[in-house]
XYZ file of C-alpha atoms in Angstrom:
664
model
C -68.450 63.631 101.732
C -71.343 61.773 100.152
C -74.228 63.956 99.089
C -77.744 62.576 99.186
C -80.452 64.194 97.084
C -81.890 65.779 100.257
C -78.522 67.239 101.245
C -78.057 68.708 97.783
C -81.552 70.197 97.798
C -80.958 71.887 101.163
C -77.601 73.275 100.068
C -79.083 74.950 97.010
C -82.753 75.401 97.984
C -82.523 79.173 98.565
C -80.764 79.861 95.266
C -82.087 77.141 92.983
C -84.634 79.290 91.133
C -82.115 82.036 90.466
C -79.383 79.569 89.459
C -81.714 77.928 86.948
C -82.336 81.339 85.356
C -78.586 82.005 85.338
C -77.960 78.647 83.671
C -79.905 79.825 80.615
C -77.315 82.556 80.087
C -74.359 80.269 80.900
C -75.600 76.806 79.911
C -72.320 74.886 80.272
C -69.436 74.545 82.718
C -67.156 76.068 80.088
C -69.441 79.124 79.696
C -69.555 79.728 83.450
C -65.774 79.302 83.810
C -65.059 81.691 80.926
C -67.244 84.402 82.448
C -65.674 83.986 85.910
C -62.202 84.376 84.393
C -63.372 87.412 82.400
C -64.975 89.161 85.386
C -62.046 88.408 87.668
C -59.686 89.964 85.132
C -61.881 93.073 84.781
C -61.633 93.629 88.551
C -57.920 94.245 88.120
C -58.198 96.868 85.366
C -57.728 100.548 86.338
C -61.018 102.244 87.270
C -62.642 104.374 84.595
C -62.361 108.176 84.679
C -65.309 110.060 86.183
C -66.001 113.708 85.335
C -68.135 115.914 87.589
C -69.684 119.168 86.308
C -72.166 121.497 87.960
C -74.312 124.569 87.286
C -74.026 124.634 83.494
C -76.966 127.062 83.234
C -77.487 126.771 79.487
C -73.891 127.673 78.530
C -73.832 125.047 75.806
C -70.695 126.207 73.964
C -68.344 126.112 76.949
C -70.026 122.921 78.223
C -69.585 121.222 74.857
C -65.935 122.278 74.683
C -65.180 120.960 78.178
C -66.669 117.602 77.162
C -64.786 117.563 73.862
C -61.414 118.326 75.461
C -62.231 116.295 78.594
C -61.145 119.221 80.791
C -57.692 119.186 79.254
C -57.202 115.418 79.571
C -57.026 114.867 75.799
C -54.233 117.424 75.433
C -52.310 115.686 78.236
C -52.800 112.306 76.549
C -51.439 113.733 73.279
C -48.453 115.025 75.244
C -47.910 111.569 76.782
C -47.717 109.997 73.327
C -46.073 112.719 71.207
C -44.683 115.245 73.689
C -41.102 114.650 72.589
C -41.710 114.321 68.853
C -44.164 117.110 67.915
C -43.841 120.884 68.090
C -46.278 122.814 70.305
C -48.179 124.093 67.249
C -48.620 120.529 65.992
C -49.860 119.350 69.383
C -52.443 122.183 69.488
C -53.593 121.454 65.956
C -53.960 117.728 66.650
C -55.906 118.452 69.844
C -58.307 120.793 68.029
C -58.799 118.182 65.309
C -59.870 115.656 67.961
C -62.228 118.186 69.610
C -63.885 119.388 66.375
C -63.015 116.844 63.658
C -65.661 117.806 61.085
C -64.970 121.543 61.181
C -61.196 121.450 61.700
C -60.593 118.920 58.917
C -61.785 121.289 56.249
C -59.493 124.059 57.468
C -56.436 121.825 57.754
C -56.586 120.096 54.372
C -57.348 123.361 52.546
C -53.699 124.444 52.731
C -52.100 121.014 52.300
C -50.187 120.389 49.063
C -50.091 116.624 49.557
C -53.417 115.753 51.216
C -52.872 111.977 51.047
C -49.591 112.300 52.882
C -51.251 114.477 55.558
C -54.036 111.908 55.921
C -51.495 109.114 56.389
C -49.541 110.955 59.109
C -52.722 112.082 60.875
C -54.296 108.626 60.819
C -51.180 107.080 62.367
C -51.172 109.715 65.101
C -54.861 109.346 65.907
C -54.556 105.562 66.086
C -51.640 105.884 68.537
C -53.645 108.229 70.771
C -56.693 105.979 70.586
C -54.561 102.970 71.495
C -53.209 104.884 74.492
C -56.604 106.002 75.855
C -58.216 102.582 75.291
C -55.456 100.610 77.001
C -57.198 100.433 80.391
C -60.407 98.942 79.037
C -61.258 95.406 77.970
C -61.474 94.724 74.251
C -65.157 94.004 74.766
C -65.810 97.454 76.288
C -63.858 99.209 73.527
C -65.673 97.146 70.903
C -69.045 98.338 72.221
C -67.880 101.956 71.893
C -66.651 101.609 68.317
C -68.496 103.487 65.560
C -70.480 100.990 63.497
C -69.044 101.927 60.085
C -65.428 101.432 61.139
C -65.688 98.969 64.041
C -63.740 96.112 62.449
C -61.028 98.350 60.967
C -60.417 100.321 64.176
C -60.277 97.154 66.251
C -57.673 95.682 63.901
C -55.575 98.850 63.972
C -55.759 99.237 67.745
C -54.504 95.755 68.428
C -51.781 95.533 65.792
C -48.486 97.401 65.933
C -47.076 98.676 62.619
C -43.542 97.713 63.664
C -44.346 94.014 63.948
C -42.682 92.429 60.935
C -45.402 89.852 60.283
C -48.221 92.415 60.278
C -46.454 95.543 59.040
C -47.703 95.345 55.457
C -51.202 94.384 56.642
C -51.378 97.413 58.958
C -49.988 99.824 56.356
C -52.317 98.532 53.666
C -55.368 99.280 55.815
C -54.236 102.917 56.140
C -53.471 103.202 52.416
C -56.829 101.730 51.420
C -58.788 104.048 53.740
C -57.153 107.003 51.963
C -57.379 105.536 48.447
C -61.115 104.828 48.566
C -61.899 108.305 49.933
C -62.894 107.379 53.487
C -60.114 109.191 55.354
C -62.315 112.132 56.404
C -65.037 109.905 57.809
C -62.448 107.728 59.544
C -60.771 110.734 61.212
C -64.143 111.977 62.478
C -65.034 108.514 63.796
C -61.770 107.887 65.625
C -61.681 111.436 67.062
C -65.137 110.942 68.574
C -64.054 107.545 69.885
C -61.111 109.205 71.670
C -63.499 111.772 73.204
C -65.713 108.964 74.410
C -62.958 106.812 75.897
C -61.324 109.519 78.022
C -64.520 110.019 80.072
C -66.031 106.798 81.364
C -68.851 108.358 83.404
C -70.216 111.914 83.520
C -71.900 113.276 86.660
C -73.937 116.508 86.415
C -74.481 118.012 89.882
C -77.546 120.019 88.908
C -78.699 123.274 87.317
C -78.620 122.606 83.606
C -81.367 125.189 82.967
C -81.837 128.975 83.071
C -79.663 132.071 82.661
C -77.563 130.880 79.676
C -78.694 130.799 76.053
C -79.573 127.166 75.215
C -80.165 124.621 77.958
C -81.990 122.505 75.374
C -78.729 121.964 73.447
C -77.018 120.892 76.684
C -79.845 118.397 77.229
C -79.504 117.067 73.670
C -75.798 116.486 74.344
C -76.508 114.663 77.600
C -79.169 112.465 76.015
C -76.641 111.310 73.414
C -73.891 110.746 75.970
C -72.746 107.203 76.646
C -72.915 107.271 80.466
C -74.397 110.111 82.510
C -76.297 110.720 85.733
C -77.857 113.958 86.975
C -78.525 115.216 90.481
C -81.398 117.657 90.162
C -80.792 121.320 90.912
C -83.494 123.833 91.833
C -83.423 125.273 88.282
C -83.911 121.792 86.825
C -86.757 121.008 89.198
C -88.487 124.215 88.096
C -88.555 123.036 84.467
C -89.599 119.550 85.532
C -92.559 121.122 87.329
C -93.352 123.227 84.269
C -93.308 120.142 82.029
C -95.657 118.412 84.486
C -98.142 121.271 84.060
C -97.554 123.289 87.241
C -98.802 126.772 86.338
C -96.617 128.542 88.888
C -93.517 126.684 87.616
C -94.432 127.570 84.015
C -94.811 131.266 84.881
C -91.524 131.270 86.819
C -89.587 129.555 84.029
C -90.974 132.103 81.564
C -90.090 134.989 83.865
C -86.459 133.854 84.200
C -86.099 133.458 80.428
C -87.434 136.986 79.957
C -85.249 138.373 82.756
C -82.082 137.169 81.003
C -83.227 137.865 77.454
C -83.150 134.147 76.872
C -86.377 133.494 74.964
C -84.584 131.364 72.351
C -84.607 128.399 74.747
C -88.398 128.591 74.780
C -89.063 129.429 71.140
C -86.239 127.777 69.193
C -85.442 125.038 71.695
C -88.868 123.881 72.802
C -91.272 125.418 70.326
C -93.172 127.356 73.005
C -95.408 129.911 71.284
C -94.730 133.277 72.954
C -96.978 135.302 70.642
C -99.926 135.208 73.095
C -97.683 136.586 75.864
C -96.234 139.283 73.595
C -99.714 140.314 72.415
C -101.092 140.410 75.972
C -98.062 142.366 77.247
C -98.405 145.041 74.557
C -102.145 145.394 75.098
C -101.940 145.666 78.886
C -98.506 147.237 79.450
C -98.097 149.134 76.159
C -97.982 152.516 77.927
C -95.715 151.235 80.721
C -91.944 151.570 80.200
C -91.416 148.631 82.596
C -88.015 150.017 83.593
C -87.533 147.509 86.419
C -88.055 144.671 83.964
C -85.436 145.457 81.324
C -83.723 142.139 80.526
C -80.200 141.347 81.726
C -78.622 140.257 78.452
C -75.840 137.758 79.115
C -75.570 136.084 75.716
C -73.816 137.359 72.592
C -77.137 138.020 70.888
C -77.746 141.689 70.083
C -81.272 143.019 70.684
C -82.743 146.218 69.260
C -84.351 148.780 71.571
C -87.753 147.709 70.263
C -87.053 144.064 71.157
C -85.776 145.005 74.616
C -88.905 147.061 75.306
C -91.128 144.182 74.211
C -89.242 141.684 76.389
C -89.509 144.072 79.362
C -93.304 144.203 78.979
C -93.517 140.430 78.597
C -91.271 140.134 81.645
C -93.556 142.284 83.805
C -96.714 140.604 82.552
C -95.539 137.096 83.433
C -94.022 138.272 86.749
C -97.372 139.586 87.977
C -99.010 136.311 86.920
C -96.297 134.401 88.822
C -96.895 136.381 92.037
C -100.636 135.707 91.790
C -100.095 131.977 91.249
C -97.654 131.798 94.158
C -100.356 133.257 96.396
C -102.731 130.473 95.269
C -100.232 127.695 96.100
C -99.266 129.182 99.466
C -102.940 129.549 100.377
C -103.574 125.956 99.254
C -100.591 124.617 101.224
C -100.358 126.591 104.512
C -97.955 123.954 105.856
C -95.324 125.200 103.363
C -94.849 128.045 105.902
C -94.382 130.631 103.161
C -96.918 133.278 104.237
C -94.163 135.914 104.140
C -94.033 135.398 100.352
C -97.655 136.525 99.980
C -97.224 140.248 99.326
C -99.792 141.530 96.811
C -102.375 142.054 99.560
C -99.918 144.223 101.488
C -99.700 146.872 98.751
C -101.446 150.223 99.048
C -102.314 150.598 95.379
C -103.387 154.243 95.657
C -100.222 155.425 97.386
C -97.782 153.048 95.640
C -96.405 151.663 98.925
C -96.164 148.272 100.630
C -96.245 147.372 104.316
C -93.822 144.588 105.281
C -92.760 143.593 108.799
C -94.582 146.612 110.229
C -92.756 149.115 108.006
C -93.961 150.979 104.931
C -91.788 151.078 101.804
C -92.211 153.005 98.581
C -92.504 150.864 95.462
C -90.199 151.507 92.504
C -93.078 150.583 90.177
C -96.725 151.071 91.121
C -98.488 150.281 87.853
C -100.636 147.161 88.345
C -103.418 147.272 85.737
C -104.340 143.568 86.162
C -104.576 143.520 89.972
C -107.882 144.029 91.761
C -106.917 145.292 95.256
C -109.910 143.448 96.721
C -108.855 140.143 95.095
C -105.147 140.661 94.359
C -104.397 136.982 93.653
C -107.197 136.415 91.183
C -106.172 136.163 87.530
C -108.181 138.357 85.203
C -109.877 136.440 82.324
C -107.192 137.536 79.839
C -104.423 136.248 82.143
C -106.239 132.951 82.609
C -106.675 132.555 78.839
C -103.009 133.380 78.254
C -101.876 130.910 80.915
C -103.956 128.100 79.414
C -102.381 128.672 75.992
C -98.854 128.686 77.380
C -99.523 125.641 79.549
C -100.750 123.776 76.484
C -97.480 124.658 74.717
C -95.436 123.269 77.615
C -97.469 120.083 77.896
C -97.372 119.483 74.144
C -93.704 120.316 73.571
C -92.391 116.940 72.457
C -88.771 117.949 72.973
C -89.333 119.374 76.456
C -91.233 116.270 77.541
C -88.450 114.081 76.140
C -85.798 116.064 78.005
C -87.699 116.017 81.281
C -88.348 112.285 80.851
C -84.575 111.893 80.582
C -84.105 113.929 83.786
C -86.430 111.546 85.594
C -84.850 108.415 84.100
C -81.233 109.462 84.705
C -81.637 111.852 87.609
C -82.337 111.906 91.321
C -82.137 114.099 94.420
C -78.782 112.564 95.311
C -76.457 109.755 94.266
C -73.968 107.520 96.057
C -71.248 106.506 93.613
C -67.813 105.061 94.352
C -67.706 106.394 97.933
C -68.821 109.858 96.821
C -72.110 111.495 97.811
C -73.443 113.768 95.081
C -76.197 116.345 95.603
C -76.808 119.834 94.305
C -77.658 122.039 97.265
C -77.584 121.009 100.904
C -78.875 118.732 103.635
C -81.045 121.024 105.824
C -79.443 121.551 109.254
C -80.221 123.375 112.483
C -77.872 126.038 113.818
C -76.422 123.456 116.239
C -75.375 121.253 113.326
C -77.995 118.534 113.729
C -80.300 117.468 110.921
C -83.326 119.723 110.667
C -86.731 118.082 111.100
C -88.823 119.111 108.128
C -92.585 118.607 108.232
C -94.116 117.465 104.962
C -97.780 117.425 104.025
C -100.969 118.083 105.930
C -100.114 115.226 108.321
C -96.996 117.211 109.357
C -94.902 114.057 109.422
C -91.260 114.884 110.115
C -88.355 113.857 107.893
C -84.621 114.467 108.241
C -81.450 113.824 106.253
C -81.611 110.991 103.762
C -85.270 110.205 104.515
C -86.195 113.807 103.648
C -84.540 113.625 100.223
C -86.043 110.196 99.540
C -89.565 111.378 100.393
C -89.264 114.558 98.326
C -88.069 112.600 95.305
C -91.105 110.295 95.488
C -93.442 113.313 95.594
C -91.723 115.002 92.625
C -92.140 111.826 90.581
C -95.809 111.633 91.559
C -96.234 115.233 90.403
C -95.109 114.247 86.910
C -96.317 110.670 86.501
C -99.581 110.475 88.529
C -101.813 111.539 85.655
C -104.727 109.380 86.830
C -104.657 110.748 90.377
C -105.266 114.529 90.090
C -105.051 115.181 93.833
C -101.674 113.434 94.242
C -100.403 114.984 91.020
C -101.318 118.515 92.147
C -99.625 117.964 95.504
C -96.526 116.595 93.766
C -96.425 119.632 91.455
C -96.769 121.987 94.427
C -93.903 120.184 96.185
C -91.849 120.543 93.001
C -92.426 124.310 93.115
C -91.557 124.288 96.846
C -88.234 122.633 96.013
C -87.512 125.559 93.691
C -87.782 128.197 96.433
C -89.161 126.783 99.702
C -87.477 127.626 103.036
C -86.477 124.010 103.848
C -85.811 122.878 100.292
C -82.499 120.958 100.061
C -82.199 122.171 96.457
C -82.638 125.856 97.344
C -81.118 126.166 100.803
C -82.373 129.650 101.760
C -85.176 131.006 103.924
C -86.823 132.829 101.006
C -86.458 133.890 97.389
C -86.819 137.675 97.454
C -87.995 138.033 93.857
C -90.701 140.640 94.496
C -88.397 142.712 96.694
C -85.652 142.844 94.048
C -88.078 144.134 91.428
C -90.084 146.596 93.477
C -88.243 147.744 96.634
C -84.916 149.589 96.931
C -84.146 148.665 100.539
C -81.400 146.019 100.504
C -82.303 144.547 103.897
C -85.507 143.174 102.362
C -83.555 141.472 99.586
C -81.383 139.416 101.940
C -81.871 135.669 101.524
C -80.569 133.862 104.592
C -78.758 130.624 103.803
C -79.381 127.326 105.552
C -76.917 126.721 108.441
C -75.458 123.951 106.268
C -73.480 126.530 104.284
C -71.832 127.915 107.445
C -71.090 124.434 108.777
C -69.948 122.648 105.604
C -66.296 123.358 106.422
C -66.516 121.218 109.583
C -65.394 117.596 109.307
C -67.857 116.589 112.030
C -70.771 117.711 109.875
C -69.472 115.855 106.825
C -68.896 112.687 108.864
C -72.449 112.926 110.228
C -73.808 113.178 106.667
C -71.671 110.250 105.487
C -73.032 108.036 108.269
C -76.595 109.145 107.478
C -76.154 107.981 103.875
C -74.277 104.780 104.757
C -70.828 105.876 103.561
C -67.423 105.455 105.163
C -66.324 108.851 106.591
C -62.650 107.912 106.128
C -62.834 107.399 102.357
C -65.841 109.413 101.167
C -66.421 112.890 99.719
C -69.458 115.148 99.365
C -69.666 116.835 95.959
C -71.867 119.930 95.795
C -72.838 122.619 93.327
C -75.385 125.429 93.710
C -73.349 128.187 95.420
C -70.688 129.816 93.206
C -67.227 129.762 94.788
C -65.854 133.319 94.773
C -62.192 132.589 94.106
C -61.393 136.273 93.624
C -62.589 136.907 97.196
C -60.390 134.142 98.577
C -63.029 131.420 98.859
C -61.954 127.820 98.350
C -63.931 124.995 96.725
C -62.238 122.553 99.115
C -64.015 122.285 102.463
C -63.554 120.232 105.638
C -59.992 119.163 104.773
C -61.076 117.790 101.429
C -64.170 115.910 102.590
C -66.530 118.322 100.789
C -65.970 119.843 97.349
C -68.069 122.682 95.883
C -67.693 122.608 92.111
C -69.840 125.567 91.032
C -67.167 127.843 89.642
C -69.273 129.930 87.298
C -70.089 128.248 83.996
C -72.796 130.897 83.738
C -71.443 134.237 82.561
C -73.612 135.971 85.160
C -71.464 134.507 87.946
C -68.005 134.888 86.404
C -67.537 138.450 87.653
C -68.081 137.093 91.180
C -66.100 133.857 90.904
C -63.173 135.027 88.801
C -63.171 131.777 86.807
C -65.552 130.020 84.403
C -66.334 126.705 85.997
C -64.820 123.643 87.629
C -64.458 120.047 86.620
C -63.718 117.401 89.208
C -61.856 114.417 87.761
C -61.695 111.085 89.580
C -59.491 108.532 87.856
C -57.417 105.552 88.945
C -54.664 107.864 90.228
C -56.909 109.983 92.470
C -58.952 113.195 92.568
C -58.111 116.385 90.672
C -59.984 119.682 90.561
C -59.710 121.600 87.294
C -60.596 125.302 87.112
C -61.418 126.824 83.727
C -60.824 130.265 82.293
C -63.693 131.835 80.258
C -64.330 130.226 76.888
C -64.333 132.724 74.010
C -66.265 130.847 71.317
C -66.445 127.624 69.349
C -65.416 129.513 66.223
C -62.200 130.781 67.828
C -61.507 127.337 69.270
C -61.623 125.873 65.761
C -60.074 128.627 63.669
C -57.506 130.022 66.119
C -57.094 126.847 68.213
C -57.995 128.776 71.373
C -58.548 126.087 73.959
C -59.976 126.749 77.419
C -57.057 127.424 79.743
C -57.422 125.004 82.640
C -55.516 124.692 85.899
C -55.459 121.374 87.715
C -55.062 120.841 91.472
C -54.361 117.312 92.691
C -56.583 116.804 95.729
C -55.782 113.192 96.518
C -53.263 110.849 94.973
C -53.600 107.104 95.379
C -50.579 105.222 96.706
C -51.765 102.257 94.665
C -53.712 102.794 91.478
C -57.453 102.238 91.991
C -58.856 99.225 90.190
C -62.342 98.330 89.026
C -62.467 95.986 92.020
C -62.366 99.045 94.319
C -65.503 100.610 92.775
C -69.261 100.104 93.068
C -69.222 98.297 89.719
C -66.477 96.087 91.135
C -68.712 95.132 94.063
C -71.444 94.164 91.603
C -68.961 92.080 89.595
C -67.823 90.285 92.765
C -71.448 89.331 93.468
C -71.776 88.056 89.889
C -68.605 85.990 90.329
C -69.997 84.424 93.527
C -73.257 83.601 91.759
C -71.389 82.025 88.847
C -69.259 79.998 91.251
C -72.474 78.708 92.869
C -73.772 77.809 89.422
C -70.507 76.015 88.672
C -70.844 74.075 91.934
C -74.452 73.176 91.060
C -73.314 71.892 87.637
C -70.522 69.795 89.137
C -72.793 68.294 91.787
C -75.529 67.541 89.284
C -78.178 69.730 90.936
C -78.524 71.510 87.585
C -77.706 69.666 84.378
C -75.018 71.387 82.306
C -75.259 71.310 78.528
């Protein structure tokens, strides 16, 4: 066929601008061909391993260990390579060295008579393991992961076998020289961390990094330094995001939870929040109050004196009363939140120490309210207002907190679709009949359901943090952020109310019941899961929903596997507070080229015992789905993107060959 200039122009007119831009990156036919060959080859590599974790709740030691041991994957890889040639004690020691190279090295070499010989054996073993775990990646991808100081050396060692006659001396000499010049320690640390990195290709956090446990800030530091991570916001995360935005009610609530669990180190040591004003105020106002209902629930290993516990209890009560007042302000400001039942301070008879709820009168367990004016119960006294302004300033000016929350916005979302899996923390609000619930948002009362609801809420949360030049929109966004923490139709919360006041002040259990969204009764039905898949544009035959939020009580016979494997709940109790209920200490979901596996973890004792006594987390793996044919990169979302790139490059190649674009 003869092409005229007009024919050529029509053939390429829609893509010409883009192809010209692409030609700058691949300026010759050879460049375009090389990249097509490269991308086509990548499509046939095994898919990378994805790890899914949920509800970490500040438990940084067990979280760090699960990342370091890749939920037991590293130990299995060591077994694959050396299972028949090393004793069990040697396998354990090698695994611990890979998990904690800096600390374990010192302990291991201390008792060695011939350290150089130990270095030589250990280096050979680590290189073999690294070669094994890197085998499913391209050299280019491995090269990008290599530590800068040893990049060239590791690459040479990974791609040369010591038993090849021509290169045997070359390979051995590299090992000898590393030891001779005193770089063996640094090399072992570098290659151990490379192994950790290569066994997990992508990390998914299904919400609730914050609260309850001792140091959520350390968990966030770890995530910020991780090579590939995404986060689906949980209601505890959204609370801290609101606090960092400047929402006073979110700030008070975050403070209250830290005090409730004796977890003030996250605030003081982690984020530099000055708690002296709160402590001073609490002692001045509640100094004569024992605050028995506000004694902290200590869940960390830190030991507090009686004096410290009494101070925390007073701080706890002081900030709780401020929180209840601020909640009243928001609910009054946003009547369409439909949370009038959460406004309770005006229902107290302050003289008699009782409260009238739902037409019944209940006696209060604590009736000391020195800062509440019965005529204006939701008004902050001047001292409370001054205190709140100081604390808010600390939150807004905490560089580390703002950096962490910025990361949550950059790498997080309400939900994520990834490789045929739908990831979200809590629920999709449903009616009792199993249809999507219509949720009215804003003064306009516009209705949203399903995916549209989550999309709209995410936009508003982002406006609450980023709309600094639009105070009205920012305030509304911050109020929505607080609503997502505990609102009746919040997909992150999933209950009709948060009975905080009732738990503190009223004995009657019926008032403390928090009714769950119908979603949690219906999640075991395949029809519901299929409806959700279709709503989010996923194939019901091949997709899974991955949830956190509600701890799975294994000891009571509950299963994390719902709807014949279509929905997986992976909150197994990382937080110590839940482990008595769940019977385990967390789940990891692993999705590799062979299929899906669910790993349950036993409680982690301590980092010190893991290093010194080689006490690993005991993990049990359940194979959920096994692929008949190993999944390839071409079967993933990244594969779809690569296929589009290949098509674009083939168009560019065609344009070069037809002279529409001049190749260099």
